[in-house]
Short mmCIF file of C-alpha atoms and ligand atoms in Angstrom, two decimals:
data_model
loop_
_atom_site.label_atom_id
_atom_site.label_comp_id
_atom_site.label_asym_id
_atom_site.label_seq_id
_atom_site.Cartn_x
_atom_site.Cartn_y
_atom_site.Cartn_z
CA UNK A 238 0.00 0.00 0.00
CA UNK A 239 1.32 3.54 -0.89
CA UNK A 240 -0.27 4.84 2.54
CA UNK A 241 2.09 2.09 4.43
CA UNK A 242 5.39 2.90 2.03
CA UNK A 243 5.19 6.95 2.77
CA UNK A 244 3.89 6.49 6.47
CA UNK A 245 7.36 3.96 6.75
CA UNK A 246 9.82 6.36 5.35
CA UNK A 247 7.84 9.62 6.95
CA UNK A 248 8.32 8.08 10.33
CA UNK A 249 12.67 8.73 9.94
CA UNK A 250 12.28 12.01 8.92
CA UNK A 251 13.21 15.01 11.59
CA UNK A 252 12.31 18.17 11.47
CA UNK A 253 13.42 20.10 8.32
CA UNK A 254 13.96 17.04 6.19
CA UNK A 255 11.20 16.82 3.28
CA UNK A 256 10.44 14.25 1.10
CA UNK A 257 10.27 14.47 -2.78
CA UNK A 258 8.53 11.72 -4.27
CA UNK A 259 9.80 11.11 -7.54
CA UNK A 260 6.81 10.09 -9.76
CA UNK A 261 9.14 9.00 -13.34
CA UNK A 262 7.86 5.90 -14.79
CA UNK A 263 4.65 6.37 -12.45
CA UNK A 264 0.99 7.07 -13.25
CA UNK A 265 -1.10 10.14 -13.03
CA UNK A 266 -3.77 8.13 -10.44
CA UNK A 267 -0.32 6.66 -8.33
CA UNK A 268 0.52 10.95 -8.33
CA UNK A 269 -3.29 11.81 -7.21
CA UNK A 270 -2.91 9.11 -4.05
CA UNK A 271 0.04 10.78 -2.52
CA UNK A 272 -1.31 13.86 -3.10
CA UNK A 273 -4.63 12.76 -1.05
CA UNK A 274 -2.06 11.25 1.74
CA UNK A 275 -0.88 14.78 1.81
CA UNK A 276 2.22 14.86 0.01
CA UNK A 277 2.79 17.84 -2.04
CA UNK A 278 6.55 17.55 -3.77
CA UNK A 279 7.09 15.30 -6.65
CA UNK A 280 9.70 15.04 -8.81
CA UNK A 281 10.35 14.41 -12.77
CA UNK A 282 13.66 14.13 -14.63
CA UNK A 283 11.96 14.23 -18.36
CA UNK A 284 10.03 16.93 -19.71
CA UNK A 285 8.24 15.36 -21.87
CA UNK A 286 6.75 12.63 -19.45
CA UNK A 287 6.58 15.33 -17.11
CA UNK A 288 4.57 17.42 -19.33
CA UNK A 289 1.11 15.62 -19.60
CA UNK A 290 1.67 15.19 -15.82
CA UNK A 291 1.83 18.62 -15.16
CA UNK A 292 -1.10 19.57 -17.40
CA UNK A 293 -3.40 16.94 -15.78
CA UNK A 294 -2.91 17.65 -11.67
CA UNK A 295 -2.81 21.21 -12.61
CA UNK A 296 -5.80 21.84 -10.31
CA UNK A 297 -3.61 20.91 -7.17
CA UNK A 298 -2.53 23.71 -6.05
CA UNK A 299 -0.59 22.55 -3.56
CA UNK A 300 1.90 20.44 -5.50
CA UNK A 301 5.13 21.85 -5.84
CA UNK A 302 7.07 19.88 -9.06
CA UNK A 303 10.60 19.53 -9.02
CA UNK A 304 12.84 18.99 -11.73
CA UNK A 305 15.59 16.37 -11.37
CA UNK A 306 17.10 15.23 -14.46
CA UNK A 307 19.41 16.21 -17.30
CA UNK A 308 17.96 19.56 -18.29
CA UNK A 309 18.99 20.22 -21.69
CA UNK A 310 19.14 24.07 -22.83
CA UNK A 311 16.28 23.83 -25.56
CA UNK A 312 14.22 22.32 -22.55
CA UNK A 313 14.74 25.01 -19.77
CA UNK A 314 12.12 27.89 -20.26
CA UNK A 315 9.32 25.25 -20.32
CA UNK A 316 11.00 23.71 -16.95
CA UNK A 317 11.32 27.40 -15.92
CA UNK A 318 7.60 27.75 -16.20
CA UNK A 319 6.58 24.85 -14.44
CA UNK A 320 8.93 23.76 -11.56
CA UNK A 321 9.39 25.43 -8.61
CA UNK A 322 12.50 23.15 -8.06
CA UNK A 323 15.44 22.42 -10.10
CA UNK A 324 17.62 20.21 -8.46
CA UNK A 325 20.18 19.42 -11.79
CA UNK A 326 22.19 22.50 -12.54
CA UNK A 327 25.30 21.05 -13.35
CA UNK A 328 27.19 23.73 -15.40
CA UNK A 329 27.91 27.85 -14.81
CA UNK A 330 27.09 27.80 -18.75
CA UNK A 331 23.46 26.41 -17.29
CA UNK A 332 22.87 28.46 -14.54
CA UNK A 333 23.29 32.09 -16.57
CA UNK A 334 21.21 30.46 -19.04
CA UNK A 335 18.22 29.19 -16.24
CA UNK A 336 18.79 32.88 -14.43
CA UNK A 337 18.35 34.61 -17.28
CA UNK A 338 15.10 32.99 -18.90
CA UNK A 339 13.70 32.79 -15.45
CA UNK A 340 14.03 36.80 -15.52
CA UNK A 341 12.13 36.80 -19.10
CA UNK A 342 9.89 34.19 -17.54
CA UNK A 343 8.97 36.20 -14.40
CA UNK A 344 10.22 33.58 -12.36
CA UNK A 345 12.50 32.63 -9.22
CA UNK A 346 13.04 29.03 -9.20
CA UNK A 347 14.92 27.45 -6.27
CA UNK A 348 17.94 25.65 -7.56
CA UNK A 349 20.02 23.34 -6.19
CA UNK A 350 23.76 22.70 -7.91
CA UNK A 351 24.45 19.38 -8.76
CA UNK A 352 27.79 18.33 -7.17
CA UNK A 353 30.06 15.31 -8.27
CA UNK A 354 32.17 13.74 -5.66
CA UNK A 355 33.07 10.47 -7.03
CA UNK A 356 34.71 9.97 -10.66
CA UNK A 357 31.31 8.99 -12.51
CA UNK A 358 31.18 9.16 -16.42
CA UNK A 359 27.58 8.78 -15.84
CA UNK A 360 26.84 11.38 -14.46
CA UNK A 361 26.84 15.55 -14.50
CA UNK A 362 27.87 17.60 -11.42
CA UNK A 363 30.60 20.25 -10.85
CA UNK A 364 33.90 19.28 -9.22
CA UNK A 365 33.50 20.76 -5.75
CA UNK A 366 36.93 22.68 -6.29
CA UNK A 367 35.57 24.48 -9.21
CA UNK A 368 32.15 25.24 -7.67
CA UNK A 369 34.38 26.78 -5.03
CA UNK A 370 36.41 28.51 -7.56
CA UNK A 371 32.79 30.04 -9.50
CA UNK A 372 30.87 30.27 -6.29
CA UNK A 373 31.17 34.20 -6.42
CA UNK A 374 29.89 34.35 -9.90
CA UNK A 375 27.25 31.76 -9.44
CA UNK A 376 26.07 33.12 -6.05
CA UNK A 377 25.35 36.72 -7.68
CA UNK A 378 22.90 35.03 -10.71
CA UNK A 379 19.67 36.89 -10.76
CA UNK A 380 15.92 35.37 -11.10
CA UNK A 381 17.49 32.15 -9.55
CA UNK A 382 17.51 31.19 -5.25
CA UNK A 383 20.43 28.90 -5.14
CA UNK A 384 19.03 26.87 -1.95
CA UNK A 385 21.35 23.58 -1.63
CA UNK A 386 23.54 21.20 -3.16
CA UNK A 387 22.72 18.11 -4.64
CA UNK A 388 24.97 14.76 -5.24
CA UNK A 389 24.09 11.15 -6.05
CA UNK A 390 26.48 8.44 -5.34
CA UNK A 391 28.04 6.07 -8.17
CA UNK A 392 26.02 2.66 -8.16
CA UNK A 393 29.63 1.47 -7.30
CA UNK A 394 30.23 2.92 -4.00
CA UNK A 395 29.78 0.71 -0.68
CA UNK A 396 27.27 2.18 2.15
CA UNK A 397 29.98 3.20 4.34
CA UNK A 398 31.90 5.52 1.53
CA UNK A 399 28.39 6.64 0.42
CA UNK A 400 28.23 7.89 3.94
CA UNK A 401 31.37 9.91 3.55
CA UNK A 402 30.56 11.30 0.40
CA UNK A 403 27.25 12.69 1.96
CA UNK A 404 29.35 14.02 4.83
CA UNK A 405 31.38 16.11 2.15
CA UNK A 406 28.08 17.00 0.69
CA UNK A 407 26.63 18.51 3.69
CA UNK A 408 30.48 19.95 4.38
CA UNK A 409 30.59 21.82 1.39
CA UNK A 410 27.17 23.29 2.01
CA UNK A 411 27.97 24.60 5.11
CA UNK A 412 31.08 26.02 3.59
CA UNK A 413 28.73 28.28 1.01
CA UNK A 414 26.42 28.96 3.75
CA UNK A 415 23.74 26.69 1.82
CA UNK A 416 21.02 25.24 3.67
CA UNK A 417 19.52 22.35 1.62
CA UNK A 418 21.23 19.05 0.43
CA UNK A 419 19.63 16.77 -2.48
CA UNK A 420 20.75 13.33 -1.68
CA UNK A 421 19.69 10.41 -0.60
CA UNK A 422 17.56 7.86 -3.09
CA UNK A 423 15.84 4.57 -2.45
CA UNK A 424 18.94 2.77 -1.83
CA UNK A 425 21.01 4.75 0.69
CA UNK A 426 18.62 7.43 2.27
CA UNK A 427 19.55 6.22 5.62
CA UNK A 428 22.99 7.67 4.89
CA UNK A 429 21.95 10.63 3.43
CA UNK A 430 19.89 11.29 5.99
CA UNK A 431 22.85 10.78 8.42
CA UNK A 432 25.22 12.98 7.36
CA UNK A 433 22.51 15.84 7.11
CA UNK A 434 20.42 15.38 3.99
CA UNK A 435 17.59 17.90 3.86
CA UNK A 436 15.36 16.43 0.78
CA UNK A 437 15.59 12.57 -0.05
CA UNK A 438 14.31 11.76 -3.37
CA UNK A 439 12.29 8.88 -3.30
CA UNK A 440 11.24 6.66 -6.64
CA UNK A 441 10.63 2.94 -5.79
CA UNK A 442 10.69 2.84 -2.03
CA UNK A 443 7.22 4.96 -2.29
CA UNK A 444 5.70 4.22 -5.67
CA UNK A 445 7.14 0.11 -6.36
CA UNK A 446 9.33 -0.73 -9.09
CA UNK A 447 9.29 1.39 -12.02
CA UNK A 448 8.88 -0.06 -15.75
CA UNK A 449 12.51 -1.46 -16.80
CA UNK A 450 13.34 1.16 -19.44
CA UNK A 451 13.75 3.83 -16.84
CA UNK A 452 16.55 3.05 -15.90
CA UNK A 453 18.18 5.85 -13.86
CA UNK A 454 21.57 6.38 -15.77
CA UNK A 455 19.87 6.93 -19.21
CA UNK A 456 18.07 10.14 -17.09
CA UNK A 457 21.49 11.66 -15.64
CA UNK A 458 23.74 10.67 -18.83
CA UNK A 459 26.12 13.46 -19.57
CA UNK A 460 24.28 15.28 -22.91
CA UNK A 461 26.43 17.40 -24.61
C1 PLP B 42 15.00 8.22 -10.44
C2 PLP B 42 15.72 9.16 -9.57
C3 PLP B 42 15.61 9.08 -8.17
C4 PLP B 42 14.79 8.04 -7.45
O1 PLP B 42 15.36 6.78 -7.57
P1 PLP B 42 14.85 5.53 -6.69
O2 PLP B 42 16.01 4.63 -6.65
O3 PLP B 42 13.69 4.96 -7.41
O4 PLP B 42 14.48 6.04 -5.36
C5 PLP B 42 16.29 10.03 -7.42
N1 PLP B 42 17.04 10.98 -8.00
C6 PLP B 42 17.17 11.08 -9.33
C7 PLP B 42 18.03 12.16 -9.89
C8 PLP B 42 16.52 10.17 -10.16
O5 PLP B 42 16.67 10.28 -11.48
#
């Protein structure tokens, strides 16, 4: 039952740690349950299966969508529209580009910067030196709330290092003065949520087993 799954995973959370339940490769009725069991923050990581989504629930006013995947430049002024969230900006070249259509847009998305701590050719991120090194020019970026960092671990890493590499997470956070961290996924929330995750995005723990062919690495895949 979805009511058991969220009520299971709610029950860990303290104070200041949300949950984003990340609805890829799930239904529109799966969406309107969690919605009725009073969850309000979903996230998406393709526009276009987002889009019919988006369209159909937009009576909730409540829900708050959040964007988590790849987001490719053609892609970003309908995101911009749409999601108060973007957790997957990866690049400076990205973030002038989301600040400045959010300005045209009339909007002020929260954004978190996607951080790589691992080697991973499958995946985006910066290098945490050189977000350090462009934090001044990245911090000043208009039409944009930078709110948090966000990291995933490589499918590689044991629990123990994945704890580590959340601790450097959170570290790095601090360091900017950042409040939120994005990390922490079906498979090692526990230790995101120890070392001081603030959102844990949730796909199968909450919504069962997606459909094989969303498979996660085909959503963060490095596009040039
Ligand atoms: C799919 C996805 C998740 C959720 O994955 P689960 O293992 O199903 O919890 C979290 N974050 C990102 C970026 C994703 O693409």
């Amino acid at each position: 039952m979805l009511s058991d799954r969220l009520q299971q995973v709610s029950a860990h959370l303290p104070k200041g740690v949300h949950l984003l339940a990340v609805s890829k490769g799930h239904p529109i009725t799966s969406i309107k349950s969690f919605l009725d069991l009073g969850q309000c923050d979903f996230g998406e990581s393709r526009l276009q299966e987002a889009l019919p989504k988006l369209i159909a629930l937009q009576e909730f006013e409540q829900l708050r969508w959040h964007f988590i995947g790849k987001l490719q430049k053609n892609k970003i002024r309908r995101v911009v529209r749409s999601f108060a969230f973007i957790h997957s900006v990866d690049s400076f070249d990205l973030a002038q580009r989301v600040s400045r259509i959010a300005g045209e847009e009339n909007k002020s998305p929260k954004v978190m910067i996607q951080v790589k701590f691992r080697e991973d050719p499958t995946k985006g991120g910066f290098d945490p030196e050189n977000l350090c090194k462009e934090w001044p020019n990245l911090a000043v970026l208009p039409h944009m709330r930078i709110v948090g960092l966000m990291t995933m671990s490589p499918i590689s890493v044991e629990s123990e290092e994945r704890r580590t590499l959340f601790r450097e997470c959170r570290q790095l956070a601090n360091q900017l003065q950042l409040p939120e961290c994005s990390m922490g996924m079906s498979s090692d929330w526990k230790e995101a949520l120890q070392a001081g995750a603030t959102w844990l995005r949730l796909g199968s723990s909450l919504f069962g087993q997606r459909p094989n062919h969303f498979n996660l690495n085909t959503d963060i895949t490095k596009s040039s």
